[in-house]
Amino acid sequence: MIEFSLEAIGGLWARRLDKRRGGCEEIDWNAIAREATPELVTVARDVWTRSAFSEYASGAAFAEIASHLLAARAPIDLIAAAGDFVGDEMFHADLASRVAMALGGAVPLQVNYEKLVRPPEGDGALLRAAELIVRSCCVGETLTVPMLKQSRRTAGSRAIEVVISRILRDEAQHAELGWWFLDWADLSDADRAHLAVVAGSTIRSFGVLFGRECTATEGLGALPCERFEATFLDAVSNDVVAPLAERGIIVPREDVEGLSGG
Ligand SMILES: [Fe+2]
Ligand SMILES: [Fe+2]
């Protein structure tokens, strides 16, 4: 485990990343900390440091997804999208780290860069790609969207609202890739049964993660625990379990029942 940090090299590479900056030019970074209490700033520094890391880890997930889609001979436009999403996630990591800097700097966070993505376990390239996609897109990205909207509603900072809106614009597509992939992939009943188990355990681990990372205070992009549970449970059943079931992937009931955000 080493301390999480980000580096950018600049030059033409920074200009490539800058192409994604549409909508963020007018953010007044200095305004973020100005009206907040010191307690809230401390909480938010932690929130945005973790968020920069989770964006970085999402980039790793899409890099894996892209290479597994290549091996599975997936449609080329889908592969290109997955590769492009790595760039989106690096841009989100950049935005989140700018928020952390505006709040006084990132907090120390120990991470393992060599274990960013758990390797898929299914047999064959298609099922392995499906496993990664169910975890990251159908569950992870899909559940992130309503949680980000909840954090935006209580942000109390115009700059943070803009940052979250910019991130949300991409995350909705990142989720969507999952459903398009499942509609394309020719999966067997056994594959779908395997994916149901994968989805169920991923939903449970997201419940634990969000439950651990929600905060007692609200504002500056923190996810208030008080508002998290109802949003989470609703998103699990309507946005994840139901569309998976439509595609023959029936999440085990025990993974959903008893979910109470932790
Ligand atoms: Fe992201
Ligand atoms: Fe994403």
mmCIF file of C-alpha atoms in Angstrom, residues 6-22 24 84-95 97-98 166 170:
data_model
loop_
_atom_site.group_PDB
_atom_site.id
_atom_site.type_symbol
_atom_site.label_atom_id
_atom_site.label_comp_id
_atom_site.label_asym_id
_atom_site.label_seq_id
_atom_site.Cartn_x
_atom_site.Cartn_y
_atom_site.Cartn_z
ATOM 1 C CA LEU A 6 -1.932 11.956 -9.055
ATOM 2 C CA GLU A 7 0.506 13.432 -11.527
ATOM 3 C CA ALA A 8 -0.043 15.126 -14.891
ATOM 4 C CA ILE A 9 2.781 15.630 -17.367
ATOM 5 C CA GLY A 10 1.322 18.604 -19.277
ATOM 6 C CA GLY A 11 2.007 19.769 -22.812
ATOM 7 C CA LEU A 12 0.016 18.188 -25.587
ATOM 8 C CA TRP A 13 -1.242 15.495 -23.172
ATOM 9 C CA ALA A 14 -2.837 18.091 -20.923
ATOM 10 C CA ARG A 15 -4.439 19.655 -23.984
ATOM 11 C CA ARG A 16 -6.029 16.313 -24.865
ATOM 12 C CA LEU A 17 -7.522 16.109 -21.379
ATOM 13 C CA ASP A 18 -8.623 19.732 -21.618
ATOM 14 C CA LYS A 19 -10.938 18.805 -24.483
ATOM 15 C CA ARG A 20 -13.185 17.252 -21.861
ATOM 16 C CA ARG A 21 -13.349 20.417 -19.802
ATOM 17 C CA GLY A 22 -16.461 21.845 -21.494
ATOM 18 C CA CYS A 24 -16.091 23.558 -16.215
ATOM 19 C CA ASP A 84 -12.697 6.403 -24.127
ATOM 20 C CA PHE A 85 -14.226 5.990 -20.662
ATOM 21 C CA VAL A 86 -10.688 5.554 -19.261
ATOM 22 C CA GLY A 87 -10.124 9.157 -20.361
ATOM 23 C CA ASP A 88 -13.425 10.249 -18.797
ATOM 24 C CA GLU A 89 -12.425 8.711 -15.474
ATOM 25 C CA MET A 90 -8.985 10.368 -15.525
ATOM 26 C CA PHE A 91 -10.764 13.662 -16.105
ATOM 27 C CA HIS A 92 -13.111 12.941 -13.166
ATOM 28 C CA ALA A 93 -10.074 12.100 -10.997
ATOM 29 C CA ASP A 94 -8.603 15.450 -12.048
ATOM 30 C CA LEU A 95 -11.822 17.309 -11.146
ATOM 31 C CA SER A 97 -8.544 16.300 -6.913
ATOM 32 C CA ARG A 98 -9.039 19.968 -7.830
ATOM 33 C CA ARG A 166 -20.082 17.403 -15.267
ATOM 34 C CA ASP A 170 -20.398 10.833 -18.288
#
